[in-house]
Amino acid sequence: MQLLDKVYKQNEVSWFTPVELFKPWYAHGIAESILRTANLSVPLKIYEIGGGSGTCAKGIMDYLKLNAPTRVYNSLTYISIEISSSLAKKQMETVGEVQSHSSRFRVECRDAANRIGWGEADQQPCWVIMFEVLDNLPHDIIYSRDQFSPWMEVWVEKQAERSELCELYKPVEDRLISSCMEILDLEKESDGRTSASLVRNVWAKVFPKPRRCWLPTGCLKLLEVLHGALPKMSLIASDFSYLPDVTVPGERAPLVSSKRDGKSFDHKSYMDAKGDADIFFPTDFWLLERMDHHCSGWLKPDQDKSSKKGKKRRTLTLDTSSFMEEFGLPSKTRTKDGYNPLLDDFKNTKIYLSVPTHNTK
């Protein structure tokens, strides 16, 4: 912990990802999970979204070079989708430290959530990996005056006569917000069609309480694009399942923090973040799984529940420690007294795996 504190003070960042802190062992665990799961009879293609400094890419490629069959490494294609031009350059430098990696690695500097950038749909199997990406994707807020009033979209406006931002509430019209609400069944909850909601409505009239809910609309948009562009993809996503000491109100609310003089402090409102704050959202992995099924074409809100249509994805969510015990090399990060930060720290992170099934209908 003293070493970690020293590292953070030396670097003007609020936090490092587990991939960076536990290099190369975290990336090696990811590589092993791909090796065990992938169909190695076809060339291995890996897309990484938001690859940071290239640490994960280099770690995975190092592991594949040493442990995969030679033909797998020789036919490997590793593509980083990176929106930041400075990070794209850094990734090329990091991966280029191993000469043989260079011909198998490239960076496409673009927004992964823009469908146009992907071109025609690729029907070949591939892998998509993203670590600590979901917590930074855009979210929307919906608001309800009390437990039985309809949900409203929240807009943020800067009024000419006031220096601070203020919220406006409008009827829900945004497509992504509506889709998230359908996946969560929030509309049924608020219209009183179920017996449980009737009980809640009576309770709400006695004890009215405003509600706020953060929706991962950016994640939904990204999943829609990925399923459209890469219908045969296998997906690995790692992120925070909950965040401690969140003071911003609302379900799935973010942690908003700034760093000054090597110390971090949290904001009580997201509107206090004037461009110099980090915003981390917790990932609701249950909701992530539902959105994944929805975007694959299987879980549609208006779908006949008696339908025999099979799932198009096989999914699994694991604690990071369980994942690394299965696929990683925990002995490499164990300290002399038995403490293992790779397994014992980051208890609030999970890894989501999703692979296609053979159901095509």
One Martini backbone bead per residue (centre of mass of N, CA, C, O) as a GRO file, in nm:
protein
  361
    1MET     BB    1   0.056   0.064  -0.018
    2GLN     BB    2   0.304   0.249  -0.016
    3LEU     BB    3   0.381   0.207  -0.310
    4LEU     BB    4   0.113   0.302  -0.431
    5ASP     BB    5   0.120   0.587  -0.313
    6LYS     BB    6   0.381   0.670  -0.458
    7VAL     BB    7   0.283   0.629  -0.749
    8TYR     BB    8   0.046   0.832  -0.741
    9LYS     BB    9   0.221   1.087  -0.665
   10GLN     BB   10   0.402   1.066  -0.933
   11ASN     BB   11   0.113   1.061  -1.068
   12GLU     BB   12  -0.142   1.244  -1.257
   13VAL     BB   13  -0.353   1.021  -1.130
   14SER     BB   14  -0.624   0.858  -0.977
   15TRP     BB   15  -0.570   0.579  -1.142
   16PHE     BB   16  -0.509   0.234  -1.187
   17THR     BB   17  -0.519  -0.036  -1.356
   18PRO     BB   18  -0.482  -0.370  -1.319
   19VAL     BB   19  -0.311  -0.404  -1.574
   20GLU     BB   20  -0.085  -0.212  -1.468
   21LEU     BB   21  -0.027  -0.318  -1.175
   22PHE     BB   22  -0.017  -0.645  -1.299
   23LYS     BB   23   0.224  -0.649  -1.473
   24PRO     BB   24   0.162  -0.918  -1.688
   25TRP     BB   25  -0.056  -1.108  -1.538
   26TYR     BB   26  -0.332  -1.009  -1.625
   27ALA     BB   27  -0.295  -1.047  -1.934
   28HIS     BB   28  -0.228  -1.351  -1.917
   29GLY     BB   29  -0.510  -1.438  -1.820
   30ILE     BB   30  -0.661  -1.345  -2.071
   31ALA     BB   31  -0.504  -1.514  -2.278
   32GLU     BB   32  -0.577  -1.792  -2.158
   33SER     BB   33  -0.886  -1.768  -2.197
   34ILE     BB   34  -0.869  -1.751  -2.505
   35LEU     BB   35  -0.717  -2.015  -2.565
   36ARG     BB   36  -0.941  -2.205  -2.428
   37THR     BB   37  -1.198  -2.081  -2.613
   38ALA     BB   38  -1.097  -2.073  -2.885
   39ASN     BB   39  -1.097  -2.113  -3.234
   40LEU     BB   40  -0.789  -2.239  -3.370
   41SER     BB   41  -0.877  -2.298  -3.683
   42VAL     BB   42  -0.878  -1.992  -3.681
   43PRO     BB   43  -0.787  -1.690  -3.699
   44LEU     BB   44  -0.673  -1.466  -3.463
   45LYS     BB   45  -0.893  -1.200  -3.345
   46ILE     BB   46  -0.828  -0.882  -3.179
   47TYR     BB   47  -1.019  -0.647  -2.995
   48GLU     BB   48  -0.936  -0.330  -2.847
   49ILE     BB   49  -1.093  -0.115  -2.614
   50GLY     BB   50  -0.921   0.104  -2.465
   51GLY     BB   51  -0.574   0.049  -2.436
   52GLY     BB   52  -0.413   0.285  -2.355
   53SER     BB   53  -0.062   0.208  -2.339
   54GLY     BB   54  -0.048  -0.122  -2.424
   55THR     BB   55  -0.012  -0.338  -2.197
   56CYS     BB   56  -0.219  -0.556  -2.275
   57ALA     BB   57  -0.132  -0.618  -2.561
   58LYS     BB   58   0.158  -0.705  -2.495
   59GLY     BB   59   0.087  -0.928  -2.289
   60ILE     BB   60  -0.079  -1.106  -2.483
   61MET     BB   61   0.137  -1.138  -2.708
   62ASP     BB   62   0.356  -1.262  -2.534
   63TYR     BB   63   0.193  -1.513  -2.448
   64LEU     BB   64   0.132  -1.624  -2.732
   65LYS     BB   65   0.426  -1.659  -2.823
   66LEU     BB   66   0.497  -1.869  -2.582
   67ASN     BB   67   0.202  -2.063  -2.571
   68ALA     BB   68   0.119  -2.078  -2.850
   69PRO     BB   69   0.086  -2.188  -3.133
   70THR     BB   70   0.262  -2.077  -3.393
   71ARG     BB   71   0.019  -2.035  -3.593
   72VAL     BB   72  -0.138  -1.842  -3.408
   73TYR     BB   73   0.068  -1.611  -3.396
   74ASN     BB   74   0.120  -1.577  -3.706
   75SER     BB   75  -0.215  -1.517  -3.752
   76LEU     BB   76  -0.232  -1.271  -3.586
   77THR     BB   77  -0.479  -1.012  -3.492
   78TYR     BB   78  -0.429  -0.679  -3.350
   79ILE     BB   79  -0.685  -0.438  -3.256
   80SER     BB   80  -0.692  -0.099  -3.181
   81ILE     BB   81  -0.948   0.106  -3.034
   82GLU     BB   82  -0.866   0.460  -3.046
   83ILE     BB   83  -0.953   0.796  -2.972
   84SER     BB   84  -0.660   0.862  -2.890
   85SER     BB   85  -0.374   0.977  -3.037
   86SER     BB   86  -0.166   0.957  -2.803
   87LEU     BB   87  -0.233   0.660  -2.725
   88ALA     BB   88  -0.182   0.535  -2.999
   89LYS     BB   89   0.120   0.597  -3.000
   90LYS     BB   90   0.191   0.450  -2.734
   91GLN     BB   91   0.104   0.166  -2.825
   92MET     BB   92   0.309   0.134  -3.054
   93GLU     BB   93   0.555   0.153  -2.866
   94THR     BB   94   0.497  -0.079  -2.670
   95VAL     BB   95   0.458  -0.314  -2.878
   96GLY     BB   96   0.734  -0.242  -3.043
   97GLU     BB   97   0.941  -0.377  -2.842
   98VAL     BB   98   0.838  -0.618  -3.018
   99GLN     BB   99   0.901  -0.684  -3.335
  100SER     BB  100   0.692  -0.921  -3.407
  101HIS     BB  101   0.428  -0.753  -3.333
  102SER     BB  102   0.397  -0.522  -3.548
  103SER     BB  103   0.261  -0.702  -3.788
  104ARG     BB  104  -0.001  -0.774  -3.574
  105PHE     BB  105  -0.032  -0.458  -3.515
  106ARG     BB  106  -0.301  -0.208  -3.472
  107VAL     BB  107  -0.431   0.129  -3.501
  108GLU     BB  108  -0.759   0.274  -3.457
  109CYS     BB  109  -0.854   0.613  -3.478
  110ARG     BB  110  -1.157   0.582  -3.301
  111ASP     BB  111  -1.499   0.531  -3.253
  112ALA     BB  112  -1.651   0.242  -3.146
  113ALA     BB  113  -1.964   0.371  -3.151
  114ASN     BB  114  -1.914   0.396  -3.462
  115ARG     BB  115  -2.039   0.221  -3.723
  116ILE     BB  116  -1.880   0.326  -3.975
  117GLY     BB  117  -1.585   0.233  -3.883
  118TRP     BB  118  -1.648  -0.089  -3.941
  119GLY     BB  119  -1.822  -0.137  -4.171
  120GLU     BB  120  -1.866  -0.427  -4.267
  121ALA     BB  121  -1.977  -0.711  -4.170
  122ASP     BB  122  -1.817  -0.962  -3.967
  123GLN     BB  123  -1.846  -1.325  -3.979
  124GLN     BB  124  -1.603  -1.370  -3.811
  125PRO     BB  125  -1.432  -1.472  -3.564
  126CYS     BB  126  -1.387  -1.292  -3.246
  127TRP     BB  127  -1.237  -1.052  -3.022
  128VAL     BB  128  -1.356  -0.853  -2.738
  129ILE     BB  129  -1.183  -0.608  -2.540
  130MET     BB  130  -1.256  -0.447  -2.207
  131PHE     BB  131  -1.096  -0.222  -1.969
  132GLU     BB  132  -1.228   0.022  -1.804
  133VAL     BB  133  -1.476   0.146  -1.998
  134LEU     BB  134  -1.771   0.151  -1.883
  135ASP     BB  135  -1.714   0.374  -1.651
  136ASN     BB  136  -1.678   0.610  -1.901
  137LEU     BB  137  -1.942   0.602  -2.018
  138PRO     BB  138  -2.222   0.727  -2.109
  139HIS     BB  139  -2.494   0.873  -1.925
  140ASP     BB  140  -2.827   0.872  -1.805
  141ILE     BB  141  -3.100   1.052  -1.661
  142ILE     BB  142  -3.370   0.972  -1.448
  143TYR     BB  143  -3.688   1.117  -1.325
  144SER     BB  144  -3.892   1.113  -1.018
  145ARG     BB  145  -4.098   1.260  -0.794
  146ASP     BB  146  -4.202   0.963  -0.740
  147GLN     BB  147  -4.304   0.625  -0.721
  148PHE     BB  148  -4.565   0.699  -0.947
  149SER     BB  149  -4.430   0.870  -1.136
  150PRO     BB  150  -4.309   0.946  -1.420
  151TRP     BB  151  -4.052   0.933  -1.616
  152MET     BB  152  -3.769   1.153  -1.679
  153GLU     BB  153  -3.574   1.342  -1.849
  154VAL     BB  154  -3.237   1.468  -1.820
  155TRP     BB  155  -3.133   1.801  -1.844
  156VAL     BB  156  -2.867   2.028  -1.923
  157GLU     BB  157  -2.835   2.379  -1.821
  158LYS     BB  158  -2.721   2.705  -1.925
  159GLN     BB  159  -2.781   3.000  -1.787
  160ALA     BB  160  -2.719   3.325  -1.846
  161GLU     BB  161  -2.772   3.437  -1.534
  162ARG     BB  162  -2.606   3.174  -1.466
  163SER     BB  163  -2.321   2.984  -1.372
  164GLU     BB  164  -2.475   2.741  -1.315
  165LEU     BB  165  -2.613   2.445  -1.345
  166CYS     BB  166  -2.919   2.287  -1.469
  167GLU     BB  167  -3.216   2.105  -1.446
  168LEU     BB  168  -3.425   1.924  -1.677
  169TYR     BB  169  -3.767   1.799  -1.734
  170LYS     BB  170  -3.864   1.539  -1.963
  171PRO     BB  171  -4.002   1.353  -2.168
  172VAL     BB  172  -3.956   1.045  -2.297
  173GLU     BB  173  -3.755   1.015  -2.623
  174ASP     BB  174  -3.507   0.870  -2.607
  175ARG     BB  175  -3.400   0.577  -2.738
  176LEU     BB  176  -3.192   0.470  -2.526
  177ILE     BB  177  -3.363   0.519  -2.278
  178SER     BB  178  -3.603   0.344  -2.362
  179SER     BB  179  -3.445   0.078  -2.389
  180CYS     BB  180  -3.342   0.062  -2.097
  181MET     BB  181  -3.626   0.061  -1.967
  182GLU     BB  182  -3.722  -0.200  -2.103
  183ILE     BB  183  -3.499  -0.388  -1.993
  184LEU     BB  184  -3.586  -0.298  -1.684
  185ASP     BB  185  -3.901  -0.250  -1.657
  186LEU     BB  186  -3.988   0.055  -1.574
  187GLU     BB  187  -4.268   0.105  -1.698
  188LYS     BB  188  -4.426  -0.109  -1.541
  189GLU     BB  189  -4.355  -0.001  -1.258
  190SER     BB  190  -4.506   0.295  -1.310
  191ASP     BB  191  -4.811   0.188  -1.420
  192GLY     BB  192  -4.946  -0.040  -1.222
  193ARG     BB  193  -4.971  -0.354  -1.344
  194THR     BB  194  -4.871  -0.462  -1.077
  195SER     BB  195  -4.903  -0.566  -0.755
  196ALA     BB  196  -4.640  -0.441  -0.650
  197SER     BB  197  -4.697  -0.152  -0.760
  198LEU     BB  198  -4.954  -0.102  -0.597
  199VAL     BB  199  -4.818  -0.107  -0.323
  200ARG     BB  200  -4.614   0.119  -0.384
  201ASN     BB  201  -4.824   0.342  -0.441
  202VAL     BB  202  -4.941   0.354  -0.157
  203TRP     BB  203  -4.671   0.414  -0.016
  204ALA     BB  204  -4.603   0.675  -0.183
  205LYS     BB  205  -4.845   0.847  -0.077
  206VAL     BB  206  -4.735   0.846   0.216
  207PHE     BB  207  -4.407   0.826   0.104
  208PRO     BB  208  -4.272   1.043  -0.071
  209LYS     BB  209  -4.006   0.991  -0.331
  210PRO     BB  210  -3.753   1.066  -0.508
  211ARG     BB  211  -3.613   0.962  -0.830
  212ARG     BB  212  -3.295   0.818  -0.945
  213CYS     BB  213  -3.150   0.712  -1.271
  214TRP     BB  214  -2.881   0.545  -1.414
  215LEU     BB  215  -2.800   0.502  -1.763
  216PRO     BB  216  -2.616   0.285  -1.997
  217THR     BB  217  -2.622   0.417  -2.303
  218GLY     BB  218  -2.330   0.384  -2.408
  219CYS     BB  219  -2.324   0.075  -2.384
  220LEU     BB  220  -2.565   0.014  -2.567
  221LYS     BB  221  -2.448   0.142  -2.822
  222LEU     BB  222  -2.193  -0.035  -2.837
  223LEU     BB  223  -2.338  -0.312  -2.854
  224GLU     BB  224  -2.493  -0.256  -3.111
  225VAL     BB  225  -2.243  -0.217  -3.289
  226LEU     BB  226  -2.096  -0.486  -3.234
  227HIS     BB  227  -2.328  -0.679  -3.327
  228GLY     BB  228  -2.340  -0.558  -3.617
  229ALA     BB  229  -2.023  -0.593  -3.694
  230LEU     BB  230  -1.976  -0.863  -3.474
  231PRO     BB  231  -2.168  -1.139  -3.454
  232LYS     BB  232  -1.907  -1.351  -3.366
  233MET     BB  233  -1.834  -1.247  -3.101
  234SER     BB  234  -1.618  -1.230  -2.825
  235LEU     BB  235  -1.650  -1.126  -2.474
  236ILE     BB  236  -1.443  -0.904  -2.263
  237ALA     BB  237  -1.530  -0.753  -1.940
  238SER     BB  238  -1.400  -0.506  -1.714
  239ASP     BB  239  -1.520  -0.397  -1.379
  240PHE     BB  240  -1.708  -0.211  -1.163
  241SER     BB  241  -1.969  -0.313  -0.942
  242TYR     BB  242  -1.868  -0.105  -0.721
  243LEU     BB  243  -1.870   0.203  -0.520
  244PRO     BB  244  -1.731   0.383  -0.279
  245ASP     BB  245  -1.853   0.668  -0.139
  246VAL     BB  246  -2.111   0.770  -0.278
  247THR     BB  247  -2.272   1.107  -0.317
  248VAL     BB  248  -2.427   1.068  -0.559
  249PRO     BB  249  -2.736   1.051  -0.660
  250GLY     BB  250  -2.857   0.734  -0.732
  251GLU     BB  251  -2.884   0.480  -0.938
  252ARG     BB  252  -2.574   0.417  -1.052
  253ALA     BB  253  -2.387   0.618  -0.941
  254PRO     BB  254  -2.118   0.821  -0.945
  255LEU     BB  255  -1.778   0.889  -0.913
  256VAL     BB  256  -1.655   1.218  -0.825
  257SER     BB  257  -1.314   1.320  -0.895
  258SER     BB  258  -1.030   1.495  -0.769
  259LYS     BB  259  -0.684   1.617  -0.820
  260ARG     BB  260  -0.465   1.749  -0.555
  261ASP     BB  261  -0.157   1.721  -0.455
  262GLY     BB  262  -0.202   1.389  -0.465
  263LYS     BB  263  -0.514   1.429  -0.393
  264SER     BB  264  -0.834   1.302  -0.336
  265PHE     BB  265  -1.171   1.424  -0.415
  266ASP     BB  266  -1.516   1.444  -0.367
  267HIS     BB  267  -1.819   1.491  -0.520
  268LYS     BB  268  -2.177   1.563  -0.483
  269SER     BB  269  -2.177   1.652  -0.795
  270TYR     BB  270  -2.166   1.629  -1.138
  271MET     BB  271  -2.175   1.956  -1.181
  272ASP     BB  272  -1.877   2.002  -1.053
  273ALA     BB  273  -1.754   1.893  -1.324
  274LYS     BB  274  -1.512   2.114  -1.491
  275GLY     BB  275  -1.295   1.909  -1.660
  276ASP     BB  276  -1.114   1.794  -1.381
  277ALA     BB  277  -1.272   1.517  -1.363
  278ASP     BB  278  -1.346   1.202  -1.249
  279ILE     BB  279  -1.571   0.945  -1.389
  280PHE     BB  280  -1.728   0.673  -1.216
  281PHE     BB  281  -1.899   0.381  -1.303
  282PRO     BB  282  -2.094   0.142  -1.223
  283THR     BB  283  -2.148  -0.203  -1.300
  284ASP     BB  284  -2.431  -0.372  -1.415
  285PHE     BB  285  -2.415  -0.705  -1.484
  286TRP     BB  286  -2.708  -0.778  -1.524
  287LEU     BB  287  -2.762  -0.556  -1.736
  288LEU     BB  288  -2.539  -0.630  -1.934
  289GLU     BB  289  -2.658  -0.905  -2.009
  290ARG     BB  290  -2.931  -0.800  -2.117
  291MET     BB  291  -2.810  -0.617  -2.337
  292ASP     BB  292  -2.663  -0.837  -2.490
  293HIS     BB  293  -2.916  -1.003  -2.563
  294HIS     BB  294  -3.068  -0.775  -2.701
  295CYS     BB  295  -2.843  -0.714  -2.927
  296SER     BB  296  -2.856  -1.019  -3.042
  297GLY     BB  297  -3.194  -1.072  -3.061
  298TRP     BB  298  -3.330  -1.222  -2.807
  299LEU     BB  299  -3.397  -0.979  -2.593
  300LYS     BB  300  -3.721  -0.874  -2.625
  301PRO     BB  301  -3.975  -0.703  -2.483
  302ASP     BB  302  -4.201  -0.797  -2.722
  303GLN     BB  303  -4.157  -1.084  -2.676
  304ASP     BB  304  -4.253  -1.398  -2.670
  305LYS     BB  305  -4.226  -1.585  -2.382
  306SER     BB  306  -4.298  -1.873  -2.538
  307SER     BB  307  -4.059  -1.881  -2.693
  308LYS     BB  308  -3.810  -2.111  -2.844
  309LYS     BB  309  -3.593  -1.923  -2.864
  310GLY     BB  310  -3.263  -1.914  -2.849
  311LYS     BB  311  -2.980  -1.831  -2.735
  312LYS     BB  312  -2.694  -1.636  -2.864
  313ARG     BB  313  -2.566  -1.646  -2.566
  314ARG     BB  314  -2.291  -1.713  -2.353
  315THR     BB  315  -2.275  -1.640  -1.999
  316LEU     BB  316  -2.031  -1.483  -1.761
  317THR     BB  317  -1.977  -1.395  -1.412
  318LEU     BB  318  -1.675  -1.287  -1.245
  319ASP     BB  319  -1.463  -1.264  -1.023
  320THR     BB  320  -1.145  -1.176  -1.045
  321SER     BB  321  -1.032  -1.398  -0.861
  322SER     BB  322  -1.166  -1.640  -1.005
  323PHE     BB  323  -1.044  -1.589  -1.282
  324MET     BB  324  -0.736  -1.596  -1.192
  325GLU     BB  325  -0.742  -1.882  -1.071
  326GLU     BB  326  -0.811  -2.015  -1.352
  327PHE     BB  327  -0.611  -1.833  -1.570
  328GLY     BB  328  -0.383  -1.754  -1.399
  329LEU     BB  329  -0.079  -1.651  -1.187
  330PRO     BB  330  -0.088  -1.612  -0.856
  331SER     BB  331   0.211  -1.674  -0.768
  332LYS     BB  332   0.329  -1.396  -0.895
  333THR     BB  333   0.150  -1.211  -0.658
  334ARG     BB  334   0.268  -1.334  -0.407
  335THR     BB  335   0.352  -1.286  -0.093
  336LYS     BB  336   0.530  -1.391   0.181
  337ASP     BB  337   0.248  -1.389   0.370
  338GLY     BB  338   0.009  -1.454   0.127
  339TYR     BB  339  -0.054  -1.203   0.004
  340ASN     BB  340  -0.287  -1.108  -0.280
  341PRO     BB  341  -0.366  -0.846  -0.478
  342LEU     BB  342  -0.505  -0.986  -0.724
  343LEU     BB  343  -0.722  -1.126  -0.515
  344ASP     BB  344  -0.765  -0.917  -0.255
  345ASP     BB  345  -0.807  -0.699  -0.442
  346PHE     BB  346  -1.058  -0.574  -0.617
  347LYS     BB  347  -1.353  -0.675  -0.508
  348ASN     BB  348  -1.516  -0.457  -0.712
  349THR     BB  349  -1.456  -0.669  -0.947
  350LYS     BB  350  -1.546  -0.784  -1.280
  351ILE     BB  351  -1.600  -1.054  -1.526
  352TYR     BB  352  -1.718  -1.063  -1.862
  353LEU     BB  353  -1.861  -1.335  -2.053
  354SER     BB  354  -1.919  -1.370  -2.422
  355VAL     BB  355  -2.063  -1.616  -2.636
  356PRO     BB  356  -2.151  -1.776  -2.906
  357THR     BB  357  -2.390  -1.959  -3.044
  358HIS     BB  358  -2.580  -2.179  -3.271
  359ASN     BB  359  -2.806  -1.976  -3.268
  360THR     BB  360  -2.986  -1.827  -3.558
  361LYS     BB  361  -3.308  -1.766  -3.489
   0.00000   0.00000   0.00000
